Amino acid sequence: MIDLTTVDLSTNYLGLTLANPLVPSASPLSKDLSSALGLEDAGAAALVMYSLFEEKMESEAQQLERFFYQQAIGHGEADSFHPLPDNVRTYQDQYLEHLQKLKSRLNIPVIASLNGTSISGWLDYSSALQEAGADALELNIYHLAADSDENSVTVENRYTNILQELKRNISLPIALKLSSQFSSPVNFAKRLAAAGADGLVLFNRFYQPDIDLETLHIVPKLELSTPAEALLRIRWTALMYGRVNTSLAVTGGFHHTPEILKALLAGADIVQLCSVLLMHGPERLRDLLTELENWLVEHEYQSIQQLKGSVSQQHAIDPSAYERANYVQVLDNYSHPAGVLR
């Protein structure tokens, strides 16, 4: 394990005391025990597991149901015949077994990630994750508000209703992974905190479908994040810090130490890493942690707590710079590249 003793890098997230603010987010890296151990060895303070999808479980159940139904048509003796062995492992079984394996081998907290589609699914699967030993739960409510008859109140109530139902039925700390596409993010964040959210993760990345110009088919497209995306997360963290009574995490676009530092200065409790680890491997986390410590030492900070939120909107030298004044200033100060618009 990496040894950092010069400054106190510890932070608190969802009621968990973490050794530092760097946490790998839900990604394929958590699917493999060796890579998860590599992340811990490189200094990861906790681990968010890859998501458990209700849609995949429902699809698997429907396939099995069709199989049992079709094999019995015209064959009465097949009604009591079960062709699958007793030890068959479903998608849910595999996820829960892997969660238990991670918990047995890792010394850091393991946060389960759940992507549900129905209230009953959220309840059933979150209870199973709690029983399997998860330290906390991250809700990935991946909802694209594309229905023209669905207003903003309905969209927001979808989140609060799921959260309140889970808080009544499980004891795990719960973080909600949000998108940035809400009409009033700070107000909505306060509603979620009032409904019982222990933390918020800013922000989910909606993957954008593409159009194949040859076939005219809509095709899925996955692109890794870029550092340019981090500024959106940093800005809203700075606006929420001190106004929303929950833990705050950022995710999406955090590839280098400067982005991580800016998120902490804005008020983030942790910074979740994904694309940078997929591109460069778990060892990149060790480098980021060393660079983070070196910066703190160089700038005479004794702890992450001392740094956290010191450049949020509430504490910034010019608080208006996080709002419209920043927009006007950027436009006024823009100068076109040489040779353009002559």
mmCIF file of C-alpha atoms in Angstrom:
data_model
loop_
_atom_site.group_PDB
_atom_site.id
_atom_site.type_symbol
_atom_site.label_atom_id
_atom_site.label_comp_id
_atom_site.label_asym_id
_atom_site.label_seq_id
_atom_site.Cartn_x
_atom_site.Cartn_y
_atom_site.Cartn_z
ATOM 1 C CA MET A 1 0.000 0.000 0.000
ATOM 2 C CA ILE A 2 1.133 3.531 -0.730
ATOM 3 C CA ASP A 3 2.375 5.410 2.358
ATOM 4 C CA LEU A 4 1.478 9.103 2.529
ATOM 5 C CA THR A 5 2.281 10.601 5.934
ATOM 6 C CA THR A 6 3.312 14.180 5.227
ATOM 7 C CA VAL A 7 -0.232 15.566 5.140
ATOM 8 C CA ASP A 8 -3.619 14.246 6.195
ATOM 9 C CA LEU A 9 -5.363 13.148 2.998
ATOM 10 C CA SER A 10 -8.365 11.608 4.752
ATOM 11 C CA THR A 11 -11.921 12.610 3.937
ATOM 12 C CA ASN A 12 -15.431 11.607 4.921
ATOM 13 C CA TYR A 13 -17.931 10.335 2.362
ATOM 14 C CA LEU A 14 -21.371 8.862 3.114
ATOM 15 C CA GLY A 15 -20.345 8.538 6.751
ATOM 16 C CA LEU A 16 -17.295 6.484 5.752
ATOM 17 C CA THR A 17 -13.844 7.696 6.769
ATOM 18 C CA LEU A 18 -11.597 7.278 3.730
ATOM 19 C CA ALA A 19 -7.811 7.444 3.602
ATOM 20 C CA ASN A 20 -7.883 9.905 0.692
ATOM 21 C CA PRO A 21 -10.381 11.408 -1.793
ATOM 22 C CA LEU A 22 -9.585 9.231 -4.844
ATOM 23 C CA VAL A 23 -12.187 6.541 -5.557
ATOM 24 C CA PRO A 24 -12.462 4.448 -8.740
ATOM 25 C CA SER A 25 -16.003 4.790 -10.068
ATOM 26 C CA ALA A 26 -18.208 2.063 -11.508
ATOM 27 C CA SER A 27 -16.256 0.506 -14.372
ATOM 28 C CA PRO A 28 -15.100 -2.837 -15.811
ATOM 29 C CA LEU A 29 -12.020 -2.624 -13.567
ATOM 30 C CA SER A 30 -14.132 -3.772 -10.613
ATOM 31 C CA LYS A 31 -15.228 -6.903 -12.482
ATOM 32 C CA ASP A 32 -11.794 -8.465 -12.071
ATOM 33 C CA LEU A 33 -10.483 -9.240 -8.601
ATOM 34 C CA SER A 34 -6.847 -8.732 -9.579
ATOM 35 C CA SER A 35 -7.496 -5.250 -10.999
ATOM 36 C CA ALA A 36 -9.553 -4.350 -7.909
ATOM 37 C CA LEU A 37 -6.636 -5.438 -5.709
ATOM 38 C CA GLY A 38 -4.326 -3.412 -7.948
ATOM 39 C CA LEU A 39 -6.487 -0.320 -7.404
ATOM 40 C CA GLU A 40 -6.357 -0.804 -3.644
ATOM 41 C CA ASP A 41 -2.598 -1.326 -3.759
ATOM 42 C CA ALA A 42 -2.220 1.902 -5.767
ATOM 43 C CA GLY A 43 -4.041 3.813 -3.048
ATOM 44 C CA ALA A 44 -7.749 3.749 -3.893
ATOM 45 C CA ALA A 45 -9.679 4.846 -0.793
ATOM 46 C CA ALA A 46 -12.838 2.915 -1.740
ATOM 47 C CA LEU A 47 -14.250 1.162 -4.786
ATOM 48 C CA VAL A 48 -17.547 1.626 -6.607
ATOM 49 C CA MET A 49 -18.560 -1.635 -8.268
ATOM 50 C CA TYR A 50 -19.806 -1.888 -11.827
ATOM 51 C CA SER A 51 -23.582 -1.430 -12.000
ATOM 52 C CA LEU A 52 -26.159 -4.127 -11.407
ATOM 53 C CA PHE A 53 -28.844 -3.588 -14.077
ATOM 54 C CA GLU A 54 -32.444 -4.562 -13.394
ATOM 55 C CA GLU A 55 -33.037 -4.675 -17.162
ATOM 56 C CA LYS A 56 -30.465 -7.445 -17.560
ATOM 57 C CA MET A 57 -32.009 -9.461 -14.746
ATOM 58 C CA GLU A 58 -35.510 -9.081 -16.191
ATOM 59 C CA SER A 59 -34.286 -10.065 -19.653
ATOM 60 C CA GLU A 60 -32.581 -13.148 -18.236
ATOM 61 C CA ALA A 61 -35.745 -14.121 -16.338
ATOM 62 C CA GLN A 62 -37.881 -13.751 -19.466
ATOM 63 C CA GLN A 63 -35.513 -15.942 -21.474
ATOM 64 C CA LEU A 64 -35.676 -18.678 -18.856
ATOM 65 C CA GLU A 65 -39.454 -18.417 -18.667
ATOM 66 C CA ARG A 66 -39.790 -18.782 -22.456
ATOM 67 C CA PHE A 67 -37.437 -21.752 -22.383
ATOM 68 C CA PHE A 68 -39.460 -23.572 -19.732
ATOM 69 C CA TYR A 69 -42.766 -22.735 -21.450
ATOM 70 C CA GLN A 70 -41.725 -23.762 -24.954
ATOM 71 C CA GLN A 71 -40.104 -27.024 -23.943
ATOM 72 C CA ALA A 72 -43.359 -28.116 -22.260
ATOM 73 C CA ILE A 73 -45.640 -27.514 -25.274
ATOM 74 C CA GLY A 74 -46.990 -30.883 -26.409
ATOM 75 C CA HIS A 75 -44.984 -32.761 -23.801
ATOM 76 C CA GLY A 76 -46.978 -33.202 -20.616
ATOM 77 C CA GLU A 77 -44.180 -35.072 -18.927
ATOM 78 C CA ALA A 78 -41.982 -31.987 -19.310
ATOM 79 C CA ASP A 79 -44.127 -29.919 -16.934
ATOM 80 C CA SER A 80 -42.115 -31.151 -13.984
ATOM 81 C CA PHE A 81 -38.802 -31.368 -15.829
ATOM 82 C CA HIS A 82 -36.156 -28.775 -14.955
ATOM 83 C CA PRO A 83 -33.325 -28.934 -17.495
ATOM 84 C CA LEU A 84 -31.172 -26.360 -15.702
ATOM 85 C CA PRO A 85 -28.946 -27.710 -12.918
ATOM 86 C CA ASP A 86 -29.495 -26.505 -9.363
ATOM 87 C CA ASN A 87 -26.136 -24.732 -9.310
ATOM 88 C CA VAL A 88 -26.866 -22.427 -12.269
ATOM 89 C CA ARG A 89 -25.635 -18.913 -11.471
ATOM 90 C CA THR A 90 -27.802 -16.061 -12.653
ATOM 91 C CA TYR A 91 -26.546 -12.567 -13.469
ATOM 92 C CA GLN A 92 -27.686 -11.392 -10.028
ATOM 93 C CA ASP A 93 -26.026 -14.363 -8.326
ATOM 94 C CA GLN A 94 -22.749 -13.583 -10.086
ATOM 95 C CA TYR A 95 -22.879 -9.924 -9.051
ATOM 96 C CA LEU A 96 -23.622 -10.734 -5.401
ATOM 97 C CA GLU A 97 -20.925 -13.408 -5.313
ATOM 98 C CA HIS A 98 -18.403 -10.968 -6.761
ATOM 99 C CA LEU A 99 -19.421 -8.332 -4.216
ATOM 100 C CA GLN A 100 -18.813 -10.842 -1.418
ATOM 101 C CA LYS A 101 -15.466 -11.800 -2.952
ATOM 102 C CA LEU A 102 -14.383 -8.150 -3.117
ATOM 103 C CA LYS A 103 -15.468 -7.607 0.473
ATOM 104 C CA SER A 104 -13.494 -10.635 1.633
ATOM 105 C CA ARG A 105 -10.280 -9.592 -0.143
ATOM 106 C CA LEU A 106 -10.259 -5.793 -0.003
ATOM 107 C CA ASN A 107 -9.635 -3.684 3.074
ATOM 108 C CA ILE A 108 -11.326 -0.606 1.609
ATOM 109 C CA PRO A 109 -15.095 0.071 1.496
ATOM 110 C CA VAL A 110 -16.996 -1.369 -1.458
ATOM 111 C CA ILE A 111 -19.906 0.700 -2.777
ATOM 112 C CA ALA A 112 -22.452 -1.210 -4.854
ATOM 113 C CA SER A 113 -24.002 0.482 -7.895
ATOM 114 C CA LEU A 114 -27.623 -0.222 -8.806
ATOM 115 C CA ASN A 115 -29.432 0.762 -11.998
ATOM 116 C CA GLY A 116 -33.117 -0.066 -11.553
ATOM 117 C CA THR A 117 -36.273 0.462 -13.596
ATOM 118 C CA SER A 118 -39.104 -0.230 -11.114
ATOM 119 C CA ILE A 119 -39.812 0.471 -7.444
ATOM 120 C CA SER A 120 -40.004 -3.251 -6.698
ATOM 121 C CA GLY A 121 -36.687 -3.786 -8.471
ATOM 122 C CA TRP A 122 -34.964 -0.990 -6.569
ATOM 123 C CA LEU A 123 -36.235 -2.443 -3.290
ATOM 124 C CA ASP A 124 -35.480 -6.104 -3.959
ATOM 125 C CA TYR A 125 -32.014 -5.625 -5.402
ATOM 126 C CA SER A 126 -30.886 -2.979 -2.905
ATOM 127 C CA SER A 127 -31.868 -5.332 -0.068
ATOM 128 C CA ALA A 128 -29.849 -8.117 -1.683
ATOM 129 C CA LEU A 129 -26.837 -5.823 -2.026
ATOM 130 C CA GLN A 130 -27.098 -4.868 1.628
ATOM 131 C CA GLU A 131 -27.280 -8.519 2.678
ATOM 132 C CA ALA A 132 -24.241 -9.311 0.513
ATOM 133 C CA GLY A 133 -22.158 -6.835 2.513
ATOM 134 C CA ALA A 134 -22.010 -3.573 0.531
ATOM 135 C CA ASP A 135 -20.752 -0.645 2.590
ATOM 136 C CA ALA A 136 -22.938 1.855 0.731
ATOM 137 C CA LEU A 137 -25.170 2.095 -2.315
ATOM 138 C CA GLU A 138 -24.889 4.351 -5.357
ATOM 139 C CA LEU A 139 -28.163 4.738 -7.257
ATOM 140 C CA ASN A 140 -27.658 5.193 -10.982
ATOM 141 C CA ILE A 141 -31.104 6.470 -12.002
ATOM 142 C CA TYR A 142 -30.346 6.672 -15.705
ATOM 143 C CA HIS A 143 -33.511 8.392 -16.909
ATOM 144 C CA LEU A 144 -33.617 10.432 -20.109
ATOM 145 C CA ALA A 145 -36.595 12.806 -19.913
ATOM 146 C CA ALA A 146 -37.706 12.439 -23.533
ATOM 147 C CA ASP A 147 -41.472 12.120 -22.954
ATOM 148 C CA SER A 148 -43.120 15.409 -24.005
ATOM 149 C CA ASP A 149 -45.956 14.791 -21.538
ATOM 150 C CA GLU A 150 -43.579 14.401 -18.570
ATOM 151 C CA ASN A 151 -42.875 17.695 -16.795
ATOM 152 C CA SER A 152 -39.943 18.577 -14.558
ATOM 153 C CA VAL A 153 -41.888 17.896 -11.344
ATOM 154 C CA THR A 154 -42.661 14.344 -12.498
ATOM 155 C CA VAL A 155 -39.019 13.768 -13.400
ATOM 156 C CA GLU A 156 -37.766 14.989 -10.020
ATOM 157 C CA ASN A 157 -40.427 13.050 -8.114
ATOM 158 C CA ARG A 158 -39.199 9.863 -9.765
ATOM 159 C CA TYR A 159 -35.895 10.336 -7.917
ATOM 160 C CA THR A 160 -37.321 11.399 -4.570
ATOM 161 C CA ASN A 161 -39.898 8.576 -4.543
ATOM 162 C CA ILE A 162 -37.258 5.914 -5.185
ATOM 163 C CA LEU A 163 -34.969 7.408 -2.557
ATOM 164 C CA GLN A 164 -37.654 7.653 0.139
ATOM 165 C CA GLU A 165 -38.801 4.087 -0.483
ATOM 166 C CA LEU A 166 -35.263 2.759 -0.154
ATOM 167 C CA LYS A 167 -34.527 4.787 2.971
ATOM 168 C CA ARG A 168 -37.574 3.172 4.597
ATOM 169 C CA ASN A 169 -36.373 -0.323 3.789
ATOM 170 C CA ILE A 170 -32.570 -0.456 3.932
ATOM 171 C CA SER A 171 -29.991 0.991 6.312
ATOM 172 C CA LEU A 172 -27.119 1.507 3.871
ATOM 173 C CA PRO A 173 -25.950 5.068 3.192
ATOM 174 C CA ILE A 174 -27.241 6.068 -0.247
ATOM 175 C CA ALA A 175 -25.722 8.336 -2.886
ATOM 176 C CA LEU A 176 -27.616 9.375 -6.006
ATOM 177 C CA LYS A 177 -25.764 9.760 -9.279
ATOM 178 C CA LEU A 178 -27.379 12.711 -11.034
ATOM 179 C CA SER A 179 -27.322 14.145 -14.511
ATOM 180 C CA SER A 180 -26.707 17.845 -15.050
ATOM 181 C CA GLN A 181 -29.976 18.208 -16.968
ATOM 182 C CA PHE A 182 -32.239 19.530 -14.228
ATOM 183 C CA SER A 183 -33.845 22.949 -14.401
ATOM 184 C CA SER A 184 -32.612 23.945 -10.930
ATOM 185 C CA PRO A 185 -29.857 21.564 -9.766
ATOM 186 C CA VAL A 186 -29.168 23.204 -6.385
ATOM 187 C CA ASN A 187 -32.851 23.286 -5.437
ATOM 188 C CA PHE A 188 -33.270 19.669 -6.539
ATOM 189 C CA ALA A 189 -30.174 18.678 -4.571
ATOM 190 C CA LYS A 190 -31.706 20.250 -1.445
ATOM 191 C CA ARG A 191 -34.922 18.266 -2.071
ATOM 192 C CA LEU A 192 -32.923 15.043 -2.283
ATOM 193 C CA ALA A 193 -31.049 15.866 0.911
ATOM 194 C CA ALA A 194 -34.367 16.494 2.667
ATOM 195 C CA ALA A 195 -35.633 13.145 1.336
ATOM 196 C CA GLY A 196 -32.701 11.352 2.945
ATOM 197 C CA ALA A 197 -29.864 11.301 0.412
ATOM 198 C CA ASP A 198 -26.531 10.762 2.126
ATOM 199 C CA GLY A 199 -24.577 11.874 -0.925
ATOM 200 C CA LEU A 200 -24.796 13.159 -4.497
ATOM 201 C CA VAL A 201 -22.548 12.208 -7.406
ATOM 202 C CA LEU A 202 -22.080 14.930 -10.048
ATOM 203 C CA PHE A 203 -22.640 14.033 -12.868
ATOM 204 C CA ASN A 204 -23.788 11.010 -14.825
ATOM 205 C CA ARG A 205 -22.678 10.944 -18.466
ATOM 206 C CA PHE A 206 -25.475 10.191 -20.949
ATOM 207 C CA TYR A 207 -23.922 8.212 -23.777
ATOM 208 C CA GLN A 208 -25.013 9.695 -27.096
ATOM 209 C CA PRO A 209 -26.257 7.419 -29.901
ATOM 210 C CA ASP A 210 -24.852 8.003 -33.370
ATOM 211 C CA ILE A 211 -26.302 7.699 -36.894
ATOM 212 C CA ASP A 212 -24.661 5.359 -39.381
ATOM 213 C CA LEU A 213 -24.722 7.321 -42.642
ATOM 214 C CA GLU A 214 -24.548 4.147 -44.756
ATOM 215 C CA THR A 215 -27.295 2.106 -43.101
ATOM 216 C CA LEU A 216 -29.186 5.009 -41.475
ATOM 217 C CA HIS A 217 -29.376 2.915 -38.324
ATOM 218 C CA ILE A 218 -29.068 4.399 -34.836
ATOM 219 C CA VAL A 219 -25.941 2.893 -33.314
ATOM 220 C CA PRO A 220 -24.607 3.017 -29.748
ATOM 221 C CA LYS A 221 -21.414 4.963 -29.196
ATOM 222 C CA LEU A 222 -19.252 5.035 -26.103
ATOM 223 C CA GLU A 223 -16.497 7.597 -25.722
ATOM 224 C CA LEU A 224 -14.298 8.045 -22.686
ATOM 225 C CA SER A 225 -14.400 11.373 -20.877
ATOM 226 C CA THR A 226 -12.040 14.283 -21.479
ATOM 227 C CA PRO A 227 -10.687 16.790 -18.938
ATOM 228 C CA ALA A 228 -12.896 19.507 -20.459
ATOM 229 C CA GLU A 229 -15.920 17.803 -18.870
ATOM 230 C CA ALA A 230 -14.578 18.332 -15.345
ATOM 231 C CA LEU A 231 -15.376 22.065 -15.264
ATOM 232 C CA LEU A 232 -19.137 21.442 -15.294
ATOM 233 C CA ARG A 233 -18.815 19.197 -12.239
ATOM 234 C CA ILE A 234 -16.500 21.640 -10.459
ATOM 235 C CA ARG A 235 -18.845 24.581 -11.013
ATOM 236 C CA TRP A 236 -21.960 22.876 -9.639
ATOM 237 C CA THR A 237 -20.026 21.450 -6.706
ATOM 238 C CA ALA A 238 -18.944 24.993 -5.829
ATOM 239 C CA LEU A 239 -22.556 26.161 -6.054
ATOM 240 C CA MET A 240 -23.865 23.305 -3.869
ATOM 241 C CA TYR A 241 -21.152 23.279 -1.204
ATOM 242 C CA GLY A 242 -22.459 24.649 2.079
ATOM 243 C CA ARG A 243 -26.016 24.818 0.745
ATOM 244 C CA VAL A 244 -26.783 21.103 0.412
ATOM 245 C CA ASN A 245 -26.404 18.923 3.490
ATOM 246 C CA THR A 246 -24.980 15.794 1.850
ATOM 247 C CA SER A 247 -21.644 14.365 0.836
ATOM 248 C CA LEU A 248 -20.557 15.525 -2.613
ATOM 249 C CA ALA A 249 -18.706 13.418 -5.164
ATOM 250 C CA VAL A 250 -17.630 14.372 -8.676
ATOM 251 C CA THR A 251 -17.157 12.059 -11.631
ATOM 252 C CA GLY A 252 -16.472 12.565 -15.314
ATOM 253 C CA GLY A 253 -13.380 14.207 -16.791
ATOM 254 C CA PHE A 254 -10.935 13.903 -13.898
ATOM 255 C CA HIS A 255 -7.716 12.811 -15.578
ATOM 256 C CA HIS A 256 -5.049 15.007 -13.975
ATOM 257 C CA THR A 257 -4.148 16.418 -10.578
ATOM 258 C CA PRO A 258 -5.221 20.029 -11.371
ATOM 259 C CA GLU A 259 -8.829 18.942 -12.040
ATOM 260 C CA ILE A 260 -8.841 16.905 -8.827
ATOM 261 C CA LEU A 261 -7.543 19.831 -6.796
ATOM 262 C CA LYS A 262 -10.104 22.215 -8.267
ATOM 263 C CA ALA A 263 -12.924 19.808 -7.367
ATOM 264 C CA LEU A 264 -11.698 19.603 -3.770
ATOM 265 C CA LEU A 265 -11.316 23.385 -3.570
ATOM 266 C CA ALA A 266 -14.887 23.672 -4.864
ATOM 267 C CA GLY A 267 -16.114 21.391 -2.072
ATOM 268 C CA ALA A 268 -16.048 17.774 -3.273
ATOM 269 C CA ASP A 269 -15.535 15.102 -0.617
ATOM 270 C CA ILE A 270 -14.241 12.584 -3.137
ATOM 271 C CA VAL A 271 -13.241 12.500 -6.793
ATOM 272 C CA GLN A 272 -14.290 9.413 -8.729
ATOM 273 C CA LEU A 273 -11.936 8.193 -11.456
ATOM 274 C CA CYS A 274 -12.829 6.042 -14.443
ATOM 275 C CA SER A 275 -11.602 6.893 -17.954
ATOM 276 C CA VAL A 276 -8.098 7.780 -16.793
ATOM 277 C CA LEU A 277 -7.773 4.359 -15.132
ATOM 278 C CA LEU A 278 -9.167 2.540 -18.146
ATOM 279 C CA MET A 279 -6.622 4.293 -20.358
ATOM 280 C CA HIS A 280 -3.569 4.093 -18.102
ATOM 281 C CA GLY A 281 -4.300 1.317 -15.607
ATOM 282 C CA PRO A 282 -4.515 1.262 -11.793
ATOM 283 C CA GLU A 283 -0.951 2.569 -11.397
ATOM 284 C CA ARG A 284 -2.069 5.983 -12.634
ATOM 285 C CA LEU A 285 -3.974 6.368 -9.370
ATOM 286 C CA ARG A 286 -0.716 6.066 -7.423
ATOM 287 C CA ASP A 287 0.805 8.888 -9.484
ATOM 288 C CA LEU A 288 -2.216 11.140 -8.956
ATOM 289 C CA LEU A 289 -2.124 10.544 -5.227
ATOM 290 C CA THR A 290 1.576 11.402 -5.026
ATOM 291 C CA GLU A 291 1.054 14.543 -7.110
ATOM 292 C CA LEU A 292 -1.866 15.551 -4.886
ATOM 293 C CA GLU A 293 0.228 15.196 -1.744
ATOM 294 C CA ASN A 294 3.146 17.093 -3.276
ATOM 295 C CA TRP A 295 0.890 20.021 -4.212
ATOM 296 C CA LEU A 296 -0.550 20.185 -0.705
ATOM 297 C CA VAL A 297 2.927 20.194 0.826
ATOM 298 C CA GLU A 298 4.182 22.820 -1.607
ATOM 299 C CA HIS A 299 1.215 25.094 -0.830
ATOM 300 C CA GLU A 300 1.467 24.454 2.918
ATOM 301 C CA TYR A 301 -1.819 22.674 3.447
ATOM 302 C CA GLN A 302 -1.901 20.270 6.365
ATOM 303 C CA SER A 303 -4.998 18.336 5.317
ATOM 304 C CA ILE A 304 -7.652 17.784 2.671
ATOM 305 C CA GLN A 305 -10.187 19.153 5.166
ATOM 306 C CA GLN A 306 -8.318 22.465 5.253
ATOM 307 C CA LEU A 307 -8.472 22.661 1.463
ATOM 308 C CA LYS A 308 -12.036 21.472 0.932
ATOM 309 C CA GLY A 309 -14.580 24.077 -0.138
ATOM 310 C CA SER A 310 -12.213 27.019 0.254
ATOM 311 C CA VAL A 311 -12.996 28.193 -3.286
ATOM 312 C CA SER A 312 -16.682 27.266 -3.280
ATOM 313 C CA GLN A 313 -19.088 30.052 -4.175
ATOM 314 C CA GLN A 314 -19.587 30.828 -0.500
ATOM 315 C CA HIS A 315 -15.846 31.328 0.047
ATOM 316 C CA ALA A 316 -14.613 32.504 -3.352
ATOM 317 C CA ILE A 317 -12.970 35.934 -3.638
ATOM 318 C CA ASP A 318 -15.541 36.786 -6.326
ATOM 319 C CA PRO A 319 -18.656 34.593 -5.774
ATOM 320 C CA SER A 320 -20.391 36.031 -8.862
ATOM 321 C CA ALA A 321 -17.699 34.485 -11.064
ATOM 322 C CA TYR A 322 -19.501 31.135 -10.761
ATOM 323 C CA GLU A 323 -22.644 32.636 -12.313
ATOM 324 C CA ARG A 324 -23.450 35.104 -15.098
ATOM 325 C CA ALA A 325 -20.501 37.428 -14.476
ATOM 326 C CA ASN A 326 -18.214 34.622 -15.594
ATOM 327 C CA TYR A 327 -20.175 34.291 -18.843
ATOM 328 C CA VAL A 328 -19.877 38.001 -19.664
ATOM 329 C CA GLN A 329 -16.194 38.139 -18.761
ATOM 330 C CA VAL A 330 -15.335 35.145 -20.938
ATOM 331 C CA LEU A 331 -16.975 36.731 -23.969
ATOM 332 C CA ASP A 332 -15.377 40.120 -23.341
ATOM 333 C CA ASN A 333 -11.912 38.640 -22.956
ATOM 334 C CA TYR A 334 -12.029 36.338 -25.978
ATOM 335 C CA SER A 335 -9.538 37.121 -28.711
ATOM 336 C CA HIS A 336 -9.605 35.218 -31.991
ATOM 337 C CA PRO A 337 -6.515 33.313 -33.128
ATOM 338 C CA ALA A 338 -4.045 35.082 -35.348
ATOM 339 C CA GLY A 339 -5.066 35.046 -38.999
ATOM 340 C CA VAL A 340 -8.765 34.502 -38.289
ATOM 341 C CA LEU A 341 -11.495 37.016 -39.130
ATOM 342 C CA ARG A 342 -9.176 39.452 -40.886
#
